mmCIF file of C-alpha atoms in Angstrom:
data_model
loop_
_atom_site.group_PDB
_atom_site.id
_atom_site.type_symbol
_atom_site.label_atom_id
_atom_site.label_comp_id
_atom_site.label_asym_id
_atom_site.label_seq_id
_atom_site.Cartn_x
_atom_site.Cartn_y
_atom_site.Cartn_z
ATOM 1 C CA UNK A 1 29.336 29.307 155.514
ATOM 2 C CA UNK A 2 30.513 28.492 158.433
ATOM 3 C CA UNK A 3 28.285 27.232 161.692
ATOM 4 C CA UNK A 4 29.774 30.045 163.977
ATOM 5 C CA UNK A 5 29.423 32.597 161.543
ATOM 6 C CA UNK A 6 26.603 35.085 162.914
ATOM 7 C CA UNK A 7 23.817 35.502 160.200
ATOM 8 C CA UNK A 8 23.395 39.419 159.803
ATOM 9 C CA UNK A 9 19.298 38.788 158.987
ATOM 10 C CA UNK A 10 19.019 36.768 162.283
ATOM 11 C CA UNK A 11 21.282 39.177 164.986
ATOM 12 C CA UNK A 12 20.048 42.464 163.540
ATOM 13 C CA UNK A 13 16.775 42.360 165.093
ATOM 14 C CA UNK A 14 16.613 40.675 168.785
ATOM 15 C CA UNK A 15 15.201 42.411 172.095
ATOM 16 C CA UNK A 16 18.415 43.924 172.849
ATOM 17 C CA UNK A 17 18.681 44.747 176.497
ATOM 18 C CA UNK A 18 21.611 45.351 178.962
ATOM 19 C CA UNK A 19 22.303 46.038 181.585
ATOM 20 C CA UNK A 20 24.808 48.522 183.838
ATOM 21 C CA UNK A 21 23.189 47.389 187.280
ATOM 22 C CA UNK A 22 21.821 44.237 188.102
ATOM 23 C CA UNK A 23 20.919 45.393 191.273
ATOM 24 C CA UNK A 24 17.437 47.133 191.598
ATOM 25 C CA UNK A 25 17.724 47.938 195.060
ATOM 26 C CA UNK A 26 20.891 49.196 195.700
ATOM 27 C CA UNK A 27 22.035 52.508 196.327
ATOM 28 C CA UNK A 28 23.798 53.346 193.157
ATOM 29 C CA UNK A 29 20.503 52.249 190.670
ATOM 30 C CA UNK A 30 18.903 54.523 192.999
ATOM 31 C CA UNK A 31 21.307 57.201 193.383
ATOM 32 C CA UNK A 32 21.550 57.400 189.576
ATOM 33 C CA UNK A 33 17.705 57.217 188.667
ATOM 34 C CA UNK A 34 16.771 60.216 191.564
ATOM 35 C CA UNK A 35 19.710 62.718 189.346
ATOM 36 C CA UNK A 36 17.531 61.726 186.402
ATOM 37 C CA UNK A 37 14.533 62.295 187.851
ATOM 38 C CA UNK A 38 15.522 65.363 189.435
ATOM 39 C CA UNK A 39 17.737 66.367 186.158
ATOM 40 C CA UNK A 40 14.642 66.318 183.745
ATOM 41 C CA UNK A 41 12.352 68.121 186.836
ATOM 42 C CA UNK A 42 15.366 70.716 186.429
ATOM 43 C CA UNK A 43 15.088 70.989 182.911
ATOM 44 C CA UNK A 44 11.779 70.745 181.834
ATOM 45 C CA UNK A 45 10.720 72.960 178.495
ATOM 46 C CA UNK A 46 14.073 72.257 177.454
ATOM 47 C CA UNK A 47 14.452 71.069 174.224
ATOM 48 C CA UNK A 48 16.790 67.342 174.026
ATOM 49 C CA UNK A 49 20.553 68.114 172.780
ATOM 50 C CA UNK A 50 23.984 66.227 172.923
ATOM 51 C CA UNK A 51 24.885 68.991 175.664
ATOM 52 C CA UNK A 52 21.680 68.143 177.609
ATOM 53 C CA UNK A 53 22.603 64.530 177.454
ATOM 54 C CA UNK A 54 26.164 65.177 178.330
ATOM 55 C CA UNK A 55 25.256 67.916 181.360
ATOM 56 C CA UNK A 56 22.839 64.850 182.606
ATOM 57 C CA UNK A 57 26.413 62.482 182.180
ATOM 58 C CA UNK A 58 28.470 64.663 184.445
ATOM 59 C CA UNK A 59 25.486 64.617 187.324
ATOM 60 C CA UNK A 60 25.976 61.297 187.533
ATOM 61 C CA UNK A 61 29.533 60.508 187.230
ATOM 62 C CA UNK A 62 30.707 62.982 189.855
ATOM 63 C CA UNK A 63 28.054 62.451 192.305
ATOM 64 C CA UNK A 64 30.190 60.295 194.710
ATOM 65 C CA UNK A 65 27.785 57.546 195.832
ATOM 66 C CA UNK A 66 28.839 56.612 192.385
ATOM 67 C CA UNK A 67 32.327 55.905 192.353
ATOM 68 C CA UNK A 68 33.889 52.642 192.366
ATOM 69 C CA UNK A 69 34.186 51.155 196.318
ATOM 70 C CA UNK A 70 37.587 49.884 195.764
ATOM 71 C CA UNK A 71 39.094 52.583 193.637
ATOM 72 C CA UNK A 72 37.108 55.601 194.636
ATOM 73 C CA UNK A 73 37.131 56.412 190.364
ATOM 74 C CA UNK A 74 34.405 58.210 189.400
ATOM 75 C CA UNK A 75 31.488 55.883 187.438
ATOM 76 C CA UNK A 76 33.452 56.293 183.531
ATOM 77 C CA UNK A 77 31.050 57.620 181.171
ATOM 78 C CA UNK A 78 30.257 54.510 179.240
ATOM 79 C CA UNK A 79 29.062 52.841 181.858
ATOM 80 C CA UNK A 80 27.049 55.989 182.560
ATOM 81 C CA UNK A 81 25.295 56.354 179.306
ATOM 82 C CA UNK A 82 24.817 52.471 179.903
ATOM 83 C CA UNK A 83 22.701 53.307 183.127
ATOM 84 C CA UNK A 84 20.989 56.129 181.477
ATOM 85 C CA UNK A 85 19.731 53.632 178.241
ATOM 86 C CA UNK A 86 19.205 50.901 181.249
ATOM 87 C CA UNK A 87 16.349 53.586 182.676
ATOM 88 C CA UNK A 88 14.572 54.269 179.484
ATOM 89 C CA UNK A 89 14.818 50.894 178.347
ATOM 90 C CA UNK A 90 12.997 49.887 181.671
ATOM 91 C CA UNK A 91 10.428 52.546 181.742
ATOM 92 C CA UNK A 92 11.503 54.527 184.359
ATOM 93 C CA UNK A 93 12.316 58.021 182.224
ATOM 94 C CA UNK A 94 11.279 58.498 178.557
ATOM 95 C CA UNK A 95 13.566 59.233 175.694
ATOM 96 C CA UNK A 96 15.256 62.438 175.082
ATOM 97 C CA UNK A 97 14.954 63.025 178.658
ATOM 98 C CA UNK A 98 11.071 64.357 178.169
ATOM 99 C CA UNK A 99 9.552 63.001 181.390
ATOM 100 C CA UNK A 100 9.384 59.958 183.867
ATOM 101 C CA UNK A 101 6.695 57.850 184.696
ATOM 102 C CA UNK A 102 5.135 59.314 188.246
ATOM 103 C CA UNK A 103 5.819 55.807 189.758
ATOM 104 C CA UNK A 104 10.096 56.000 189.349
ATOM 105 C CA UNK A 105 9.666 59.174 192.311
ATOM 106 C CA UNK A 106 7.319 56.118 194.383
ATOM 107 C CA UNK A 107 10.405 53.767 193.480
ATOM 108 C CA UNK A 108 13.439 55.862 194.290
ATOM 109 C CA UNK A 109 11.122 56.754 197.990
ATOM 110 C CA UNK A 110 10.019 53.536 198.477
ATOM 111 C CA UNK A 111 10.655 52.529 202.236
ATOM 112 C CA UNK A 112 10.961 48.402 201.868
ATOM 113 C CA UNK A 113 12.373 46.623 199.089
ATOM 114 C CA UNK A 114 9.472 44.619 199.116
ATOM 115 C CA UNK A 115 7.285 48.033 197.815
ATOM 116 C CA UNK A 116 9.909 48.780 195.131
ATOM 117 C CA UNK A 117 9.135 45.368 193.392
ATOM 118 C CA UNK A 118 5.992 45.932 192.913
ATOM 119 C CA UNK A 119 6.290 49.490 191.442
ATOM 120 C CA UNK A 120 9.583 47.485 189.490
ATOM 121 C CA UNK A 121 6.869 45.425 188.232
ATOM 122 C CA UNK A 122 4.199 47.960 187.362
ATOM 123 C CA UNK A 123 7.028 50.305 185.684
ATOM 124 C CA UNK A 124 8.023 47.517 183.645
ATOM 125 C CA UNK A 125 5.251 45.676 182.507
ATOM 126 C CA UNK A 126 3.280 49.395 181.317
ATOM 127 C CA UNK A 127 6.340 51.158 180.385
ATOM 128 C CA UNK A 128 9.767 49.310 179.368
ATOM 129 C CA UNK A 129 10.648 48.751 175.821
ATOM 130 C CA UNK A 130 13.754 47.234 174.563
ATOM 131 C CA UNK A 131 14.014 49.492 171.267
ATOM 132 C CA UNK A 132 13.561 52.549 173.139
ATOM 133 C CA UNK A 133 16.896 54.161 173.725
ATOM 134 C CA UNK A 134 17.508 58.102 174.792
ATOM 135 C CA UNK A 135 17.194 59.291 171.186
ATOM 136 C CA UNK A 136 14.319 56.873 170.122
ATOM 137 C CA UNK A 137 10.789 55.730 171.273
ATOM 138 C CA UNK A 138 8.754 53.026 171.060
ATOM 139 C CA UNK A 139 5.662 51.536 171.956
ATOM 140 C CA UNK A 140 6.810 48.077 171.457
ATOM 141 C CA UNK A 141 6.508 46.200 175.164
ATOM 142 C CA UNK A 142 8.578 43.139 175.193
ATOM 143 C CA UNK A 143 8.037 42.181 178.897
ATOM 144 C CA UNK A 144 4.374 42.504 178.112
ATOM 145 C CA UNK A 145 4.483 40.531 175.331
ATOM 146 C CA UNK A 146 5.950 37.753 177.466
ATOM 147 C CA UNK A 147 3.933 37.947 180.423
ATOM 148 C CA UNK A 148 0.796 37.130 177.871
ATOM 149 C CA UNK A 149 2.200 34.320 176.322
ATOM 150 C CA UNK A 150 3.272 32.606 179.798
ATOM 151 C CA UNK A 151 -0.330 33.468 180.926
ATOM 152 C CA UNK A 152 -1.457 31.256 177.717
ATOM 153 C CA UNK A 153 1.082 28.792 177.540
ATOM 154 C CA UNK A 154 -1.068 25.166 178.180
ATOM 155 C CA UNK A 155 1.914 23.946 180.965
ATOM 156 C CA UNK A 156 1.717 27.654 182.844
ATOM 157 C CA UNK A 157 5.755 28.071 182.514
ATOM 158 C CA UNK A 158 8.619 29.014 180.471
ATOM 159 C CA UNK A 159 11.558 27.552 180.077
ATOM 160 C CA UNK A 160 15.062 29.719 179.655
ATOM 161 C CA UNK A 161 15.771 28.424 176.112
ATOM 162 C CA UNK A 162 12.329 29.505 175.302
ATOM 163 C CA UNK A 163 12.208 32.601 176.752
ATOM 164 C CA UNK A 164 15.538 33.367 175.101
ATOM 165 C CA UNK A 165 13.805 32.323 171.276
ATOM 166 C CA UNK A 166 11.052 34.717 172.401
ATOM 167 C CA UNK A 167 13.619 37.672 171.896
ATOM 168 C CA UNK A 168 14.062 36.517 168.003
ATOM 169 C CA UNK A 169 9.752 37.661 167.917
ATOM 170 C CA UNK A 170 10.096 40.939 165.865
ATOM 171 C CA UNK A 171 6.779 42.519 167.322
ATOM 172 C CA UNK A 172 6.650 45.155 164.930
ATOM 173 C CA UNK A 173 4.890 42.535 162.728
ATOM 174 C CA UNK A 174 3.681 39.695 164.919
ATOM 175 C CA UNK A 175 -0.052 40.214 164.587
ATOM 176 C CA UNK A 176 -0.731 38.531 168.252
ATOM 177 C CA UNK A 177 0.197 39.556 171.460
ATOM 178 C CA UNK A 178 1.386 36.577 172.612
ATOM 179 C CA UNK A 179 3.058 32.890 171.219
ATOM 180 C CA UNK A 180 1.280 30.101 170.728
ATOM 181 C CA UNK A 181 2.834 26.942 172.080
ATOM 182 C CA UNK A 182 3.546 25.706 168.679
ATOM 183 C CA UNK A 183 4.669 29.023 167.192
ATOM 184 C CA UNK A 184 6.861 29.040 170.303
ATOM 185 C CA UNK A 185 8.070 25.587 169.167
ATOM 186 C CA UNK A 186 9.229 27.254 166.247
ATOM 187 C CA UNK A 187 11.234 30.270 167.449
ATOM 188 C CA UNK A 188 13.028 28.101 169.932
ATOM 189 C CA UNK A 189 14.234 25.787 167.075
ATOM 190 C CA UNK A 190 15.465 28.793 164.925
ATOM 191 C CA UNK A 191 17.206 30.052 168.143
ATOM 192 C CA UNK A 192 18.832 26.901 168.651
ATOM 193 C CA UNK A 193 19.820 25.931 164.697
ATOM 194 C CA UNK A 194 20.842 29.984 164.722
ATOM 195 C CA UNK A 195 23.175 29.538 167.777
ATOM 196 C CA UNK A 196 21.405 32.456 168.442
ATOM 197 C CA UNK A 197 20.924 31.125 171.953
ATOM 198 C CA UNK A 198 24.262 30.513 172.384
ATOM 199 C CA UNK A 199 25.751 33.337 171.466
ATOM 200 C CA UNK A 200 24.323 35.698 173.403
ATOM 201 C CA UNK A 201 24.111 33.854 176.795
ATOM 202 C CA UNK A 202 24.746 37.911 178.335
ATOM 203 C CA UNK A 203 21.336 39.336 176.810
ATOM 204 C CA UNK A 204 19.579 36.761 178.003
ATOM 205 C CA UNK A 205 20.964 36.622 181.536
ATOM 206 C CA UNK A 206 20.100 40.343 181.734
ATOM 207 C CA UNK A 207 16.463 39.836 180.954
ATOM 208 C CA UNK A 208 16.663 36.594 183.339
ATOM 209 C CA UNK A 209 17.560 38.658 185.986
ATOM 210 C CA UNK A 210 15.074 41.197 184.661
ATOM 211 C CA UNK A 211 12.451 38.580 185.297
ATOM 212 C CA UNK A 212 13.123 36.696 188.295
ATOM 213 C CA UNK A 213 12.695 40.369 190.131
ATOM 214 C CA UNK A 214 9.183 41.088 188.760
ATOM 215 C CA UNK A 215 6.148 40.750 191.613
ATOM 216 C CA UNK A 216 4.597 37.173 191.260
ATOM 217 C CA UNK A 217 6.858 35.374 188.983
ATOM 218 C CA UNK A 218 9.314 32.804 190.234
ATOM 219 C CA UNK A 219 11.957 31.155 189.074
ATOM 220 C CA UNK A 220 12.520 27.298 189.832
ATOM 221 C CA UNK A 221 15.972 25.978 187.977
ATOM 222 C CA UNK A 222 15.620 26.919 184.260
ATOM 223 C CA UNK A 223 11.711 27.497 184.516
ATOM 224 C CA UNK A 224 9.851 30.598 184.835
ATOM 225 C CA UNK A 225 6.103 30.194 186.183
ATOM 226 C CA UNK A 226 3.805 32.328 188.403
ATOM 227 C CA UNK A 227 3.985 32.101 192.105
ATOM 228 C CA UNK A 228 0.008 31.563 192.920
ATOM 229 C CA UNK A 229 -1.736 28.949 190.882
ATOM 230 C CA UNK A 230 -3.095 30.978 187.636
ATOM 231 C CA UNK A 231 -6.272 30.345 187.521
ATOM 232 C CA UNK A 232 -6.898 31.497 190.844
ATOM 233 C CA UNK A 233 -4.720 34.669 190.117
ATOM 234 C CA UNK A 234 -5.678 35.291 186.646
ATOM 235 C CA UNK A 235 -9.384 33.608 186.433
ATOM 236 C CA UNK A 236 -11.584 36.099 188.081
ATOM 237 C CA UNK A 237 -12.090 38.364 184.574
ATOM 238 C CA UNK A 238 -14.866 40.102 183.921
ATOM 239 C CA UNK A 239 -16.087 39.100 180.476
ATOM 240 C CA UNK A 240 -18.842 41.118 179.662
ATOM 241 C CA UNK A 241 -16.679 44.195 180.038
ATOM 242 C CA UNK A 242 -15.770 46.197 176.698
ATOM 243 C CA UNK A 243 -12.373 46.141 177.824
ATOM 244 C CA UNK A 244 -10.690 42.879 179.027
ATOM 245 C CA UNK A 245 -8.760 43.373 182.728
ATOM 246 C CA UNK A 246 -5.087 42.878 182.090
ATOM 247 C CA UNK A 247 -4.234 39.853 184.125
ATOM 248 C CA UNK A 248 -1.043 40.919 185.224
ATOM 249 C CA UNK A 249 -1.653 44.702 185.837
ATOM 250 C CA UNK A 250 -4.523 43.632 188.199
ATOM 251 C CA UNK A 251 -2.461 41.285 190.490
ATOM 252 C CA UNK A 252 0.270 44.030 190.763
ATOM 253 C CA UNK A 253 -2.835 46.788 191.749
ATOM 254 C CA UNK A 254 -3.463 43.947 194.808
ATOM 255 C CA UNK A 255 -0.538 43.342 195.829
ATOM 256 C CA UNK A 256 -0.576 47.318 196.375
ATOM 257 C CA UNK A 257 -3.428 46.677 197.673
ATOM 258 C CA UNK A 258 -2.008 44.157 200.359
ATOM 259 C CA UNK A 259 1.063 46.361 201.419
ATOM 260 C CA UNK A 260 -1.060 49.152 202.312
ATOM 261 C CA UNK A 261 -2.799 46.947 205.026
ATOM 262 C CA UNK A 262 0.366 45.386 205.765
ATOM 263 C CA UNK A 263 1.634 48.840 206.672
ATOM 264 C CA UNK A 264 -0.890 49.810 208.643
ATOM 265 C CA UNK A 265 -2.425 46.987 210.211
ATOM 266 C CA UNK A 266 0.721 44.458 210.326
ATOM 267 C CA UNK A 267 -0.686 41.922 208.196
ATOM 268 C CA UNK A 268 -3.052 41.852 204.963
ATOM 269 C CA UNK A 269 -5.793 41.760 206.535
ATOM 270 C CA UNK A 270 -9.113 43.263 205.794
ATOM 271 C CA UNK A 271 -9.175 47.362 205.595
ATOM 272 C CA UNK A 272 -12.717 47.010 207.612
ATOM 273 C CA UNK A 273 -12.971 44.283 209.754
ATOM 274 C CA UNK A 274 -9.015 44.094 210.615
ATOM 275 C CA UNK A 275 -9.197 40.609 210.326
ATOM 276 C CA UNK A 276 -6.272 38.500 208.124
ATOM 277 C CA UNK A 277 -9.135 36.535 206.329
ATOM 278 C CA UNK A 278 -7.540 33.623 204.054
ATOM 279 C CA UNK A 279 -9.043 35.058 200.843
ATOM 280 C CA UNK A 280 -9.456 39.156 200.349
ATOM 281 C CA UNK A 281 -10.582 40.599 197.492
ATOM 282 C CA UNK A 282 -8.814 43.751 196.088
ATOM 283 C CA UNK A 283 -12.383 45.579 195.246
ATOM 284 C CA UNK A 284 -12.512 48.633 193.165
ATOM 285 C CA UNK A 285 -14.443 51.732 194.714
ATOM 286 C CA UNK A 286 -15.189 53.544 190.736
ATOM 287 C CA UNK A 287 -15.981 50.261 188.837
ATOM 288 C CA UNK A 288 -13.154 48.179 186.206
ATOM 289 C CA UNK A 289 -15.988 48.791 183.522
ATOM 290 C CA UNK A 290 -16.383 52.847 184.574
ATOM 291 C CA UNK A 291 -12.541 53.171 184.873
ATOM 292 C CA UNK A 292 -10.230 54.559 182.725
ATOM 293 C CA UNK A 293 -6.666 52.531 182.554
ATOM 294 C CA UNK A 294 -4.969 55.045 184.954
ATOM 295 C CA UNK A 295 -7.799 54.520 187.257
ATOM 296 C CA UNK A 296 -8.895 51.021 186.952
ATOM 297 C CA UNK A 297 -4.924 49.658 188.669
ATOM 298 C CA UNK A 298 -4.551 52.969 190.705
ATOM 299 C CA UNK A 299 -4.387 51.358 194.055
ATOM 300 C CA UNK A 300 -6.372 54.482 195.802
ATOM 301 C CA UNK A 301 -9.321 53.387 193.985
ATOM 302 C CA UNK A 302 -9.749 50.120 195.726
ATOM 303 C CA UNK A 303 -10.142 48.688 199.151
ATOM 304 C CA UNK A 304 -8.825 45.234 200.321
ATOM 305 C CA UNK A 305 -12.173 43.434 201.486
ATOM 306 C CA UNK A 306 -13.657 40.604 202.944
ATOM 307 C CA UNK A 307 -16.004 38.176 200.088
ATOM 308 C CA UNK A 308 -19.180 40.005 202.462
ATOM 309 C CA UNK A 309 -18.026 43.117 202.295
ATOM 310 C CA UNK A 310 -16.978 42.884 199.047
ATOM 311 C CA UNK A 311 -20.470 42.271 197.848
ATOM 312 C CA UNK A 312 -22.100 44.708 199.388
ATOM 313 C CA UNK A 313 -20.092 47.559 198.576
ATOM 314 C CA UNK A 314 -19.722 46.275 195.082
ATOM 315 C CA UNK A 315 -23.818 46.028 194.750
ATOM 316 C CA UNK A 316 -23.689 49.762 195.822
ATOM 317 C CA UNK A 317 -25.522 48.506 199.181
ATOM 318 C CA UNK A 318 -22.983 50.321 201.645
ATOM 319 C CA UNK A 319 -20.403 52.987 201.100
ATOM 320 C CA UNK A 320 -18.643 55.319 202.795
ATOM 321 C CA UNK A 321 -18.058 59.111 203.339
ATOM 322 C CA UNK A 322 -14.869 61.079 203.931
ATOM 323 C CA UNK A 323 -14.946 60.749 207.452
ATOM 324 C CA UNK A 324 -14.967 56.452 207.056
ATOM 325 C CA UNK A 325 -18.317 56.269 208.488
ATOM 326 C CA UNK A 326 -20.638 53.828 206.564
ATOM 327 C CA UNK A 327 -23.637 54.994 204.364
ATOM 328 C CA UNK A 328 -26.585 52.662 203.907
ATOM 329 C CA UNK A 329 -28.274 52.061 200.481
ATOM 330 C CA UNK A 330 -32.119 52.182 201.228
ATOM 331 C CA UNK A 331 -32.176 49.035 199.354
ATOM 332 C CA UNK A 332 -30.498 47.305 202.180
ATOM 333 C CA UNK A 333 -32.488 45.327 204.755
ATOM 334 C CA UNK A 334 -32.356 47.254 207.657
ATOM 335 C CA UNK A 335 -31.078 43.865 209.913
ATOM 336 C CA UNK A 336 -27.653 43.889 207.558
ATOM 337 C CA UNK A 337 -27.041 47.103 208.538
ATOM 338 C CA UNK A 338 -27.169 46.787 211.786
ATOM 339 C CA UNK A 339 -24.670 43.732 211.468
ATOM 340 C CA UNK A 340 -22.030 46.053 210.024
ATOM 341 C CA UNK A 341 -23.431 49.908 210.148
ATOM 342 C CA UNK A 342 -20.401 50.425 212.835
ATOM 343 C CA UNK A 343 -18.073 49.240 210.974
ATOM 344 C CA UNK A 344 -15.473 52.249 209.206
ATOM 345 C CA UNK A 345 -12.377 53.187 206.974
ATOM 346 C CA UNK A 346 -9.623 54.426 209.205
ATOM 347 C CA UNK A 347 -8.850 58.094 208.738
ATOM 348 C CA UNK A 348 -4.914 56.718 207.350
ATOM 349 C CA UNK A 349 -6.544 55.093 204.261
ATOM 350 C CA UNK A 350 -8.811 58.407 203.290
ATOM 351 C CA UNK A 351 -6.355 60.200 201.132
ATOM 352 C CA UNK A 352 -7.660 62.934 198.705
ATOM 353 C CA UNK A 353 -7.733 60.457 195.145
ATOM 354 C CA UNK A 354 -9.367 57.625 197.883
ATOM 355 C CA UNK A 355 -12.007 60.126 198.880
ATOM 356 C CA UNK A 356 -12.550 61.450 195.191
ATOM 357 C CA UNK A 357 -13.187 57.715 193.938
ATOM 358 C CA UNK A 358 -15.649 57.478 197.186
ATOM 359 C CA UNK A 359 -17.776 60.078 196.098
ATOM 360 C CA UNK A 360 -18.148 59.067 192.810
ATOM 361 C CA UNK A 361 -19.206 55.459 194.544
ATOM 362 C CA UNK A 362 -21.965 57.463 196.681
ATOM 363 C CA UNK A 363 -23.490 58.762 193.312
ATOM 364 C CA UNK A 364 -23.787 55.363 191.824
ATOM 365 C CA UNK A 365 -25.264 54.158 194.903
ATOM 366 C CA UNK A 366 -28.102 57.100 194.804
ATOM 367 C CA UNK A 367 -28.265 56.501 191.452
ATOM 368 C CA UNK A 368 -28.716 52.458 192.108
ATOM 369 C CA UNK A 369 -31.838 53.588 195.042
ATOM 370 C CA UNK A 370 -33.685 55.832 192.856
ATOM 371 C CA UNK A 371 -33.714 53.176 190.065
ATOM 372 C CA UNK A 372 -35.607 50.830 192.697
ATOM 373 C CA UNK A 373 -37.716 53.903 193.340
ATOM 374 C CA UNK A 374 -37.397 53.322 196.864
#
């Protein structure tokens, strides 16, 4: 057999994701996903059909933000069932046009580029799946799958070649939910002996690009690491929890986090003091351990915080009520409070979910006092 002839065993099963835009941020990816969006909205109850699918088609390819710029054609249909596949293969809507995740509205709103990464990021990592199509689901997450094993990997970064063998992993029966550096080793030398590599340098510059637009990954030449050191990012776990905090899903719920001050303060600074200390701490108001996985990375249930402040409201020692103004823990020397007892949550920052998560933070701290019998 011939070098160059494609084994069918090997190129049948590969993460197999293209792409019709390669631009996140531009108006036609966002024209395109807000019809979607507002096509299922329309059509909800409906039950999924070829002339759902094609009605969906026809939004798109006569809506005229879509046509080509030099030939004013409308988008062809290929490439529009390309786009379509490119959203549920990246999370944003489900197959047979069911539903969207609530973040792709955020996304298609979103104000700054800079916001729409990170909701790129969140929508990815939680939702995207490269054997999802419109007709089929999965549950297999690829981009999740890789994010893990960078987070292990003993030099913290991947290399291209190795993050193209990754896409030879069939996850339906790896047992881990990552690659060991050895076992990574071994893909990348049946990608290379394979030509699978090779061959298809356009899959793998998709996901490349894919990649080098995610929140807190960079890429430097052929490598892939993360942008902060990782042990600082990724080393603050709580490991007497149940359920271990997703590394990734954690940084992307502070960098929310951060934005939100940005907006309103100009800076990432803290939300109480209004001061741009070196080090904040993205601090949850219902505790990680308490939280369910909506709630434990939904950005209204945390405050950006200075290490004091931090402590105190995570100890249940201060808190706050819907107004902003601070409430005092009787277990709380009476000295400390009158450090910070003026200090409050700006009315902008008490939304309704921020306030629910607030009161659930005053029970535990009532609950915390009369435990102390005080």
């Amino acid at each position: 057999m011939s070098n160059n002839q494609p084994n069918s065993q090997i190129y049948e099963k590969y993460w197999a994701f293209t792409n019709a835009f390669t631009n996140y941020n531009d108006s036609k990816f966002c024209t395109a996903l807000n019809i979607c969006l507002d096509f299922i909205d329309a059509n909800r109850g409906q039950p999924y059909s070829n002339e759902l699918y094609k009605a969906l088609q026809q939004n798109i390819a006569q809506d005229p933000v879509m046509a080509s710029q030099g030939t004013n054609e409308a988008m062809n249909l290929a490439s529009v069932r390309k786009a379509i596949n490119q959203f549920v293969k990246m999370g944003f809507i489900e197959p047979r046009l069911s539903s969207y995740t609530p973040l792709s509205r955020d996304y298609v709103q979103a104000r700054t580029n800079r916001k729409r990464q990170t909701l790129l990021s969140k929508i990815v990592y939680t939702h995207s799946g490269f054997q999802r199509s419109v007709t089929k689901d999965s549950n297999i997450r690829q981009i999740n799958f890789l994010i893990k094993t960078l987070v292990e990997h003993p030099q913290g970064k991947l290399n291209k070649k190795e993050i193209a063998a990754m896409m030879l992993v069939d996850l339906k029966t790896f047992q881990q939910d990552y690659l060991t550096e050895t076992e990574l080793n071994d893909y990348l030398k049946q990608g290379i002996e394979s030509g699978f590599i090779e061959r298809k340098y356009n899959q793998i510059g998709y996901l490349w690009n894919l990649l080098d637009k995610l929140d807190d990954l960079k890429r430097v030449g052929d490598d892939l690491y993360f942008a902060e050191d990782a042990q600082r990012i990724f080393g603050n776990l709580d490991e007497i929890t149940a359920r271990k905090r997703d590394p990734y899903l954690h940084r992307l719920y502070k960098n929310q986090l951060q934005e939100e001050s940005e907006e309103h303060y100009g800076n990432v600074k803290c939300m109480l003091e209004k001061l741009a200390y070196p080090v904040l701490i993205a601090s949850h108001i219902k505790p990680f351990i308490l939280s369910d996985d909506t709630e434990a990375y939904d950005p209204n249930n945390g405050l950006l915080l200075s290490r004091t402040l931090d402590s105190l409201f995570d100890l249940k020692y201060i808190s706050f009520d819907d107004e902003g103004n601070m409430v005092k823990s009787k277990r709380l020397p009476d000295d400390v409070w009158r450090r910070w007892c003026d200090v409050k949550l700006d009315n902008n920052l008490l939304n309704d979910k921020r306030k629910s998560y607030l009161a659930y933070h005053r029970e535990l701290m009532l609950q915390e006092d009369q435990e102390f019998h005080i």
